[in-house]
GROMACS .gro file of N, CA and C in nm:
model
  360
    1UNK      N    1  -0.095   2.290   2.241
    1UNK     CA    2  -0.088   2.175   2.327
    1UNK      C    3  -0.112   2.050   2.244
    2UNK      N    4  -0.084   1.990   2.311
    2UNK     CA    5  -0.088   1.836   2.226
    2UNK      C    6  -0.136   1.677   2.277
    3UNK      N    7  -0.257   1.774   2.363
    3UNK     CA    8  -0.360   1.634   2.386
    3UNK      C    9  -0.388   1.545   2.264
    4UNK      N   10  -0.372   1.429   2.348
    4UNK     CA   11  -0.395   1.329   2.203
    4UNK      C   12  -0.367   1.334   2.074
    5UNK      N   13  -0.268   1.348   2.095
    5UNK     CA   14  -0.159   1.360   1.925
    5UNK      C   15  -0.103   1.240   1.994
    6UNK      N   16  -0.069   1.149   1.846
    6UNK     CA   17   0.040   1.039   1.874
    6UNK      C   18   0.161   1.081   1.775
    7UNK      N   19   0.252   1.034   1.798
    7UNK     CA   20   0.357   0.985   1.731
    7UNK      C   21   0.498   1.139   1.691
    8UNK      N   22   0.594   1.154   1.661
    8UNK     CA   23   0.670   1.212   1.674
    8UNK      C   24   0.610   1.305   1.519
    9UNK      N   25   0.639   1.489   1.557
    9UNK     CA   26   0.647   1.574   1.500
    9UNK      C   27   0.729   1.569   1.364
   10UNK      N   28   0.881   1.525   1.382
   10UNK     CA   29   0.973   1.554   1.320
   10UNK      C   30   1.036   1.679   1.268
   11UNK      N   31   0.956   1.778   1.305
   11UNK     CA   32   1.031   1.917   1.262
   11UNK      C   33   0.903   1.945   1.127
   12UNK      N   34   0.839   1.888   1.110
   12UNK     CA   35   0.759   1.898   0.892
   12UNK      C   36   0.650   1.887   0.962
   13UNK      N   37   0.519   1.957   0.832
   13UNK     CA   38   0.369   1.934   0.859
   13UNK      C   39   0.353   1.793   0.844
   14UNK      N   40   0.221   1.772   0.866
   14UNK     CA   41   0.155   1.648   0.871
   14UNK      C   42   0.229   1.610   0.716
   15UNK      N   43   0.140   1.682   0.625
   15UNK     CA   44   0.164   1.601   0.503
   15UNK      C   45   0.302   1.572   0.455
   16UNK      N   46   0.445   1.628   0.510
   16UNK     CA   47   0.585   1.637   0.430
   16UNK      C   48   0.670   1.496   0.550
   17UNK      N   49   0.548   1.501   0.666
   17UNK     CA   50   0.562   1.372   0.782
   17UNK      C   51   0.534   1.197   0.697
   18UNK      N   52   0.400   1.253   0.643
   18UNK     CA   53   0.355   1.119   0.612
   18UNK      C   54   0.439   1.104   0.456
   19UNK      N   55   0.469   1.175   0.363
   19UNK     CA   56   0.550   1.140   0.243
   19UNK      C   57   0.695   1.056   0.329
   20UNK      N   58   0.760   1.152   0.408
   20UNK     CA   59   0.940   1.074   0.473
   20UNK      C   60   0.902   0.966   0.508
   21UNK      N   61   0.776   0.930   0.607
   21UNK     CA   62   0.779   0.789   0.640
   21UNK      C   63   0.756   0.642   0.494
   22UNK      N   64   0.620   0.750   0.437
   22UNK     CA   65   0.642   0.618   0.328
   22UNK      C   66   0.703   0.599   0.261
   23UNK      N   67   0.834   0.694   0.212
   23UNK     CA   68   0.952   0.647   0.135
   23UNK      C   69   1.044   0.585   0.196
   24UNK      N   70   1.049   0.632   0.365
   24UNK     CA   71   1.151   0.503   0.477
   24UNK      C   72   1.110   0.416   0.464
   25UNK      N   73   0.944   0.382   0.510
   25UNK     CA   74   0.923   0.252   0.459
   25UNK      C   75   0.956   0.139   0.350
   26UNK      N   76   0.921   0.238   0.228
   26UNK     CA   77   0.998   0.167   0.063
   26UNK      C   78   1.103   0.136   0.066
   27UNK      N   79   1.174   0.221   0.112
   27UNK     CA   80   1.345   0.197   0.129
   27UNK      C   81   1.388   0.013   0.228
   28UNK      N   82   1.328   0.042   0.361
   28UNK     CA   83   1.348  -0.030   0.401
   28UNK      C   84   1.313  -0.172   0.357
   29UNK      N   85   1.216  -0.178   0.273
   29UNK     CA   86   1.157  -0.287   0.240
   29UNK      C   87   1.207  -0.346   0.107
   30UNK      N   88   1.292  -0.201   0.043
   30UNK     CA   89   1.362  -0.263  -0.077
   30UNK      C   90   1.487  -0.299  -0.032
   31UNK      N   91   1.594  -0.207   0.067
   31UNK     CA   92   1.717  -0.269   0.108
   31UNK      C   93   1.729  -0.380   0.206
   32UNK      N   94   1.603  -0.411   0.296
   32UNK     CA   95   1.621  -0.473   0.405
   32UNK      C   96   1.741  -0.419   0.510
   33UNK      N   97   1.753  -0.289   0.527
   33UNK     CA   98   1.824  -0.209   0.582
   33UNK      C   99   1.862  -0.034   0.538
   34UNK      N  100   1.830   0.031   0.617
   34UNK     CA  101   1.848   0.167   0.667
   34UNK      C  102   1.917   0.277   0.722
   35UNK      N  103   1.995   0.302   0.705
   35UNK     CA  104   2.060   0.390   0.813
   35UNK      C  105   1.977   0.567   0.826
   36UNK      N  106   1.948   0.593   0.958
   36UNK     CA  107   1.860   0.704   1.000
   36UNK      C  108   1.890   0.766   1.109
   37UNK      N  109   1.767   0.848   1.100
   37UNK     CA  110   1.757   0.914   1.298
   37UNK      C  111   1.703   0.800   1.399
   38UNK      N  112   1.735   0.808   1.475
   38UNK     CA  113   1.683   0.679   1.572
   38UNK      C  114   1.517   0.753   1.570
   39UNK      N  115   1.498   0.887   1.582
   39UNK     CA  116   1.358   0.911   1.557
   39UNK      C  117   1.262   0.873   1.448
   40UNK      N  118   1.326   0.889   1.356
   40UNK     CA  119   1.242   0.826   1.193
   40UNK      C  120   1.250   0.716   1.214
   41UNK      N  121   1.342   0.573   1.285
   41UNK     CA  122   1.318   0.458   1.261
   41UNK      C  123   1.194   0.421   1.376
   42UNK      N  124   1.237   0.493   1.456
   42UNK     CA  125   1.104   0.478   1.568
   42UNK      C  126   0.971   0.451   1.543
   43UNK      N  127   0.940   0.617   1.448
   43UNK     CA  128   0.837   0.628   1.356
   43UNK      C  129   0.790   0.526   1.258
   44UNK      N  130   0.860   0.488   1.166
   44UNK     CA  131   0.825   0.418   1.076
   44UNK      C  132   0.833   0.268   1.101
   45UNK      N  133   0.908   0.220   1.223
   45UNK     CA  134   0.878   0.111   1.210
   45UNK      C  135   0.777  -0.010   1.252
   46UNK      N  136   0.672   0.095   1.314
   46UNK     CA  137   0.499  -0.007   1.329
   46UNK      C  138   0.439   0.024   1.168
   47UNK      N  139   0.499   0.134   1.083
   47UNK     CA  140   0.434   0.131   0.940
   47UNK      C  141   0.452   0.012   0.898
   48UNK      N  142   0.576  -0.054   0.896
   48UNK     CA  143   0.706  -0.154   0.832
   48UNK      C  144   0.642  -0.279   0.889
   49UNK      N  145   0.656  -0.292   0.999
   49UNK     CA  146   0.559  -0.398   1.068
   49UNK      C  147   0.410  -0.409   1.012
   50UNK      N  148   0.308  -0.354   1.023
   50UNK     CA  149   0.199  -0.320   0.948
   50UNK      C  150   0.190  -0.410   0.811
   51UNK      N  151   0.301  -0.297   0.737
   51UNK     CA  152   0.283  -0.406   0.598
   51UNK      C  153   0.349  -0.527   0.570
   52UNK      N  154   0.431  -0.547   0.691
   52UNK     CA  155   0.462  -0.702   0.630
   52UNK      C  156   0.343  -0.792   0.703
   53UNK      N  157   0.254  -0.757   0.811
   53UNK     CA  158   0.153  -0.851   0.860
   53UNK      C  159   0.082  -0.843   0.735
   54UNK      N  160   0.050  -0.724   0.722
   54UNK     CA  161  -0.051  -0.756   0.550
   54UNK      C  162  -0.006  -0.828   0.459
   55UNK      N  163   0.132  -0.810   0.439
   55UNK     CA  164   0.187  -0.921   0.260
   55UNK      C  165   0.178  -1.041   0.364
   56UNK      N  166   0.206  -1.129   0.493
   56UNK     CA  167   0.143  -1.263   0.549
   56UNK      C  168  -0.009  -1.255   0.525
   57UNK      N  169  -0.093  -1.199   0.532
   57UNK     CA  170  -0.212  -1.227   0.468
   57UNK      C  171  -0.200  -1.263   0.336
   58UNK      N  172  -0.195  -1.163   0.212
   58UNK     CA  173  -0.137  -1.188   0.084
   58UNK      C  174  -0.262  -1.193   0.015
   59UNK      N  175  -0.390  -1.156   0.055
   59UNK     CA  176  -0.520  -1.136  -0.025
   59UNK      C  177  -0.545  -0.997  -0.099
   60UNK      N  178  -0.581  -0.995  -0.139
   60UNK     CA  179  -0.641  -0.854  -0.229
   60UNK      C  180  -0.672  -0.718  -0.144
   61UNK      N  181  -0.715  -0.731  -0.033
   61UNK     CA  182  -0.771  -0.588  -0.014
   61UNK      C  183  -0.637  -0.582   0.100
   62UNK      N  184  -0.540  -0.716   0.133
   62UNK     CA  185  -0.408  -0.660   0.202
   62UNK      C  186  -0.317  -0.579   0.068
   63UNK      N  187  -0.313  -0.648  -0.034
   63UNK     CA  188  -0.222  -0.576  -0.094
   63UNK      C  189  -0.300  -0.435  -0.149
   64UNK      N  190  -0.369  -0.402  -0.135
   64UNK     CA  191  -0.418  -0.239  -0.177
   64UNK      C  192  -0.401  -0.134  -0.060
   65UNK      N  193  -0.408  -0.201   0.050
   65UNK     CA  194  -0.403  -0.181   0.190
   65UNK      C  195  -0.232  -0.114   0.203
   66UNK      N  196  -0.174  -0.187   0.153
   66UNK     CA  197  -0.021  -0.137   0.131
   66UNK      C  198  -0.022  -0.045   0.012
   67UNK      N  199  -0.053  -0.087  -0.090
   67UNK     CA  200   0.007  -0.006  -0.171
   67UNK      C  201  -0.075   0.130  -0.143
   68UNK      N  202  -0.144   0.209  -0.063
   68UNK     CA  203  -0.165   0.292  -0.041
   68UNK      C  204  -0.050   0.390   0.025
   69UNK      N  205   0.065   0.289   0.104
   69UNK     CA  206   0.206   0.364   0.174
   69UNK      C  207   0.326   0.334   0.043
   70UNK      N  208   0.333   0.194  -0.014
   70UNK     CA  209   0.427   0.131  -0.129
   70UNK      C  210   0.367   0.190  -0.247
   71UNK      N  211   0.428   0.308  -0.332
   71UNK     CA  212   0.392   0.307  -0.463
   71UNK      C  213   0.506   0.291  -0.527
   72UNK      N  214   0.615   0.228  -0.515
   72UNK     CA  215   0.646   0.092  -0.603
   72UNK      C  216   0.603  -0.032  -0.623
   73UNK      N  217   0.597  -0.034  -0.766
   73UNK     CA  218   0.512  -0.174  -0.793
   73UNK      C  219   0.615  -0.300  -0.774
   74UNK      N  220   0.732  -0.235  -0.755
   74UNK     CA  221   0.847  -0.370  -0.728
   74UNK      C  222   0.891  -0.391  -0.603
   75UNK      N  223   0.858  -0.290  -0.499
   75UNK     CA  224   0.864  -0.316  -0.441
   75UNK      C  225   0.766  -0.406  -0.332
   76UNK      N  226   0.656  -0.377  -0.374
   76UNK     CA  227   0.502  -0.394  -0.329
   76UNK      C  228   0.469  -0.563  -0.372
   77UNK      N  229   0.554  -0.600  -0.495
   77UNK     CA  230   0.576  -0.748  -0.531
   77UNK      C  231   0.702  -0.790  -0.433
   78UNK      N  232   0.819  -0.756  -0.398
   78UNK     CA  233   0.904  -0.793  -0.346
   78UNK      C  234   0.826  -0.825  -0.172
   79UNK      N  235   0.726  -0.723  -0.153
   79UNK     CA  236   0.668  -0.754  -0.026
   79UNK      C  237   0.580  -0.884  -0.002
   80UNK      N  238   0.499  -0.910  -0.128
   80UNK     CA  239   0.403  -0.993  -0.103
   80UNK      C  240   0.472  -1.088  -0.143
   81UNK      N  241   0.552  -1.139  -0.236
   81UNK     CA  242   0.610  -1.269  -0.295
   81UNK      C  243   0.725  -1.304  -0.246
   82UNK      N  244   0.818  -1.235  -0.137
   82UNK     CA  245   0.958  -1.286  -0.071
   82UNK      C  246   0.931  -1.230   0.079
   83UNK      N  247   0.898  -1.139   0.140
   83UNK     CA  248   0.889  -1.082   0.247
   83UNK      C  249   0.794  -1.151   0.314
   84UNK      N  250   0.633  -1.152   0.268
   84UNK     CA  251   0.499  -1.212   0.331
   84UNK      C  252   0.541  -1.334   0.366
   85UNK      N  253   0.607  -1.464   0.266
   85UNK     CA  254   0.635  -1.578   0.278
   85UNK      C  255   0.733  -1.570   0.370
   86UNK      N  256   0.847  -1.513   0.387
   86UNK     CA  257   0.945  -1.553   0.472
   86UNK      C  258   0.961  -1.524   0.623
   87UNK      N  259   0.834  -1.422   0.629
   87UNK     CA  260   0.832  -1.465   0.781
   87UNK      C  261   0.651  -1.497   0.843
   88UNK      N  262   0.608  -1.547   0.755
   88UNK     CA  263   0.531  -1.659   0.795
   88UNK      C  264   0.471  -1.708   0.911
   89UNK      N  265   0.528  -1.775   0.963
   89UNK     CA  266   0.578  -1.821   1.095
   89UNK      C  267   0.591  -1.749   1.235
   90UNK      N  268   0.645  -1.624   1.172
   90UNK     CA  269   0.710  -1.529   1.293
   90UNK      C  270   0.555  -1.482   1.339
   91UNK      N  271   0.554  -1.422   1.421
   91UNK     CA  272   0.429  -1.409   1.506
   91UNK      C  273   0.425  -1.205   1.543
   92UNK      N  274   0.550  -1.175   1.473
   92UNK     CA  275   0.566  -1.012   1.525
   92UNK      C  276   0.717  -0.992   1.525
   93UNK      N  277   0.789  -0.899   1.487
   93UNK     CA  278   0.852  -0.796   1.582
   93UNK      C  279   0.959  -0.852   1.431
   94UNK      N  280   0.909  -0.779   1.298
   94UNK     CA  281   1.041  -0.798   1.182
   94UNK      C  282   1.111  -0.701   1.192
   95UNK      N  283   1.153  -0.645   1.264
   95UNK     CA  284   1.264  -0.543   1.256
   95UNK      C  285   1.364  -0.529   1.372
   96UNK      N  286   1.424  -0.483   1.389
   96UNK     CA  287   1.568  -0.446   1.497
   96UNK      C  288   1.583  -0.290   1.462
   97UNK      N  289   1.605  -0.224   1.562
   97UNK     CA  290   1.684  -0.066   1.554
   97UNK      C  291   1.806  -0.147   1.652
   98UNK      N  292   1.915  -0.083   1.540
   98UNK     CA  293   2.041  -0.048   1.622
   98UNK      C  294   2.098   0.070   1.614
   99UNK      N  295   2.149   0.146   1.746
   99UNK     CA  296   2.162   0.254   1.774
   99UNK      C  297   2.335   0.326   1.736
  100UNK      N  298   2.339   0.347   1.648
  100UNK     CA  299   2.470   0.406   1.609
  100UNK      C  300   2.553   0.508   1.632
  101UNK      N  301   2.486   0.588   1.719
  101UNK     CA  302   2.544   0.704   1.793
  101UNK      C  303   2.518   0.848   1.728
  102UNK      N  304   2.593   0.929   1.758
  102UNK     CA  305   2.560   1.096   1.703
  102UNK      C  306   2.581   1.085   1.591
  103UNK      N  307   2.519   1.204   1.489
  103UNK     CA  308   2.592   1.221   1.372
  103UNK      C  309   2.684   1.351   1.386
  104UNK      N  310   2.814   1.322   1.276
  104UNK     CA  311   2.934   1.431   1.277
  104UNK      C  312   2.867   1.591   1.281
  105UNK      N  313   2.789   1.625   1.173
  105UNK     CA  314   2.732   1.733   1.177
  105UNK      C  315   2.632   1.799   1.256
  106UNK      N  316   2.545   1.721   1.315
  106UNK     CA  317   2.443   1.819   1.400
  106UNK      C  318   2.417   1.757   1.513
  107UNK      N  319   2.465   1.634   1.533
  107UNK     CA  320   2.469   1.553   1.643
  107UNK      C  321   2.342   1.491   1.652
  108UNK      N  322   2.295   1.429   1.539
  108UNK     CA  323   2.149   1.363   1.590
  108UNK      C  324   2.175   1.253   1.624
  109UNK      N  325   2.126   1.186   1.678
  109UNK     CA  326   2.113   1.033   1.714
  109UNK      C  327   2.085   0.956   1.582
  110UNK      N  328   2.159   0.829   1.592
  110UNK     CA  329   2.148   0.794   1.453
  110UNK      C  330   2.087   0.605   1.475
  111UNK      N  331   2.053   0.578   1.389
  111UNK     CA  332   2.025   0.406   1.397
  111UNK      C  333   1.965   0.358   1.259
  112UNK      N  334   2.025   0.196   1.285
  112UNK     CA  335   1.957   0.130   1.169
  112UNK      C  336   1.850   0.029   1.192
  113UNK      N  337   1.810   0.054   1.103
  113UNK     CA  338   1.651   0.013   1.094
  113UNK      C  339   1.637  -0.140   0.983
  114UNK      N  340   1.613  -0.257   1.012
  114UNK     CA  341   1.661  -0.387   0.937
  114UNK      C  342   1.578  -0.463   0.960
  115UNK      N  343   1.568  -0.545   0.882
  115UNK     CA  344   1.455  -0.655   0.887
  115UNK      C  345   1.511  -0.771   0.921
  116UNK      N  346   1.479  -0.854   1.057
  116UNK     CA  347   1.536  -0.954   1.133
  116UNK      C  348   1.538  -1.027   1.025
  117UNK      N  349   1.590  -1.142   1.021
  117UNK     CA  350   1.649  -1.270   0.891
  117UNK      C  351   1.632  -1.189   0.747
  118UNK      N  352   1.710  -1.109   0.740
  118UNK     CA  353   1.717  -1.043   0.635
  118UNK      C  354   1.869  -1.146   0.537
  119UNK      N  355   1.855  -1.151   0.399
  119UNK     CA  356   1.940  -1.184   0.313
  119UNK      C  357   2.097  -1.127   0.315
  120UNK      N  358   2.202  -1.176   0.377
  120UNK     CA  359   2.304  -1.080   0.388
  120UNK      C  360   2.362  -1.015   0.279
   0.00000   0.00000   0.00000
């Protein structure tokens, strides 16, 4: 049973759960776009949110705070020095899922996962 469990299974243990999300995360934060399961973007994207409120802080124990999910060091700079600054301002909600439909092979639900005012 699954009193008080949050967040989606995905089919993997805990630990092969939390590695997919923090490399979606990396990904997303290095492409500023994704293509996925509408379930993994689901998942990962209060992680994604998370660390860009931390790179808008931009102090020391935010950026360790991340790099605990970011172990790229370029990417983890791309967060705090272009990402933190550029949405600033915004008050919440850096991302969009758009829903792309089945996939050919197994029919999952598919979507992309993007960072609102992203660089075209």
């Amino acid at each position: 049973m699954r009193h008080r469990r949050k967040g989606r299974a995905l089919g993997r243990t805990a630990e092969h759960r939390r590695a997919v999300l923090r490399n979606l995360a990396t990904s997303v934060l290095r492409h500023e776009r994704v293509r996925t399961t509408t379930a993994k973007a689901k998942e990962v994207r209060p992680l994604v949110e998370r660390l860009i409120t931390w790179a808008k802080r931009g102090d020391l124990h935010a950026r360790r705070m991340a790099a605990r999910y970011v172990h790229d060091r370029a990417v983890l700079k791309k967060l705090f020095e272009t990402l933190g600054p550029r949405y600033r301002e915004r008050p919440g909600g850096y991302t969009r899922i758009l829903r792309l439909g089945p996939r050919a092979g197994d029919g999952a639900d598919r979507a992309v996962l993007e960072l609102v005012d992203r660089e075209a």
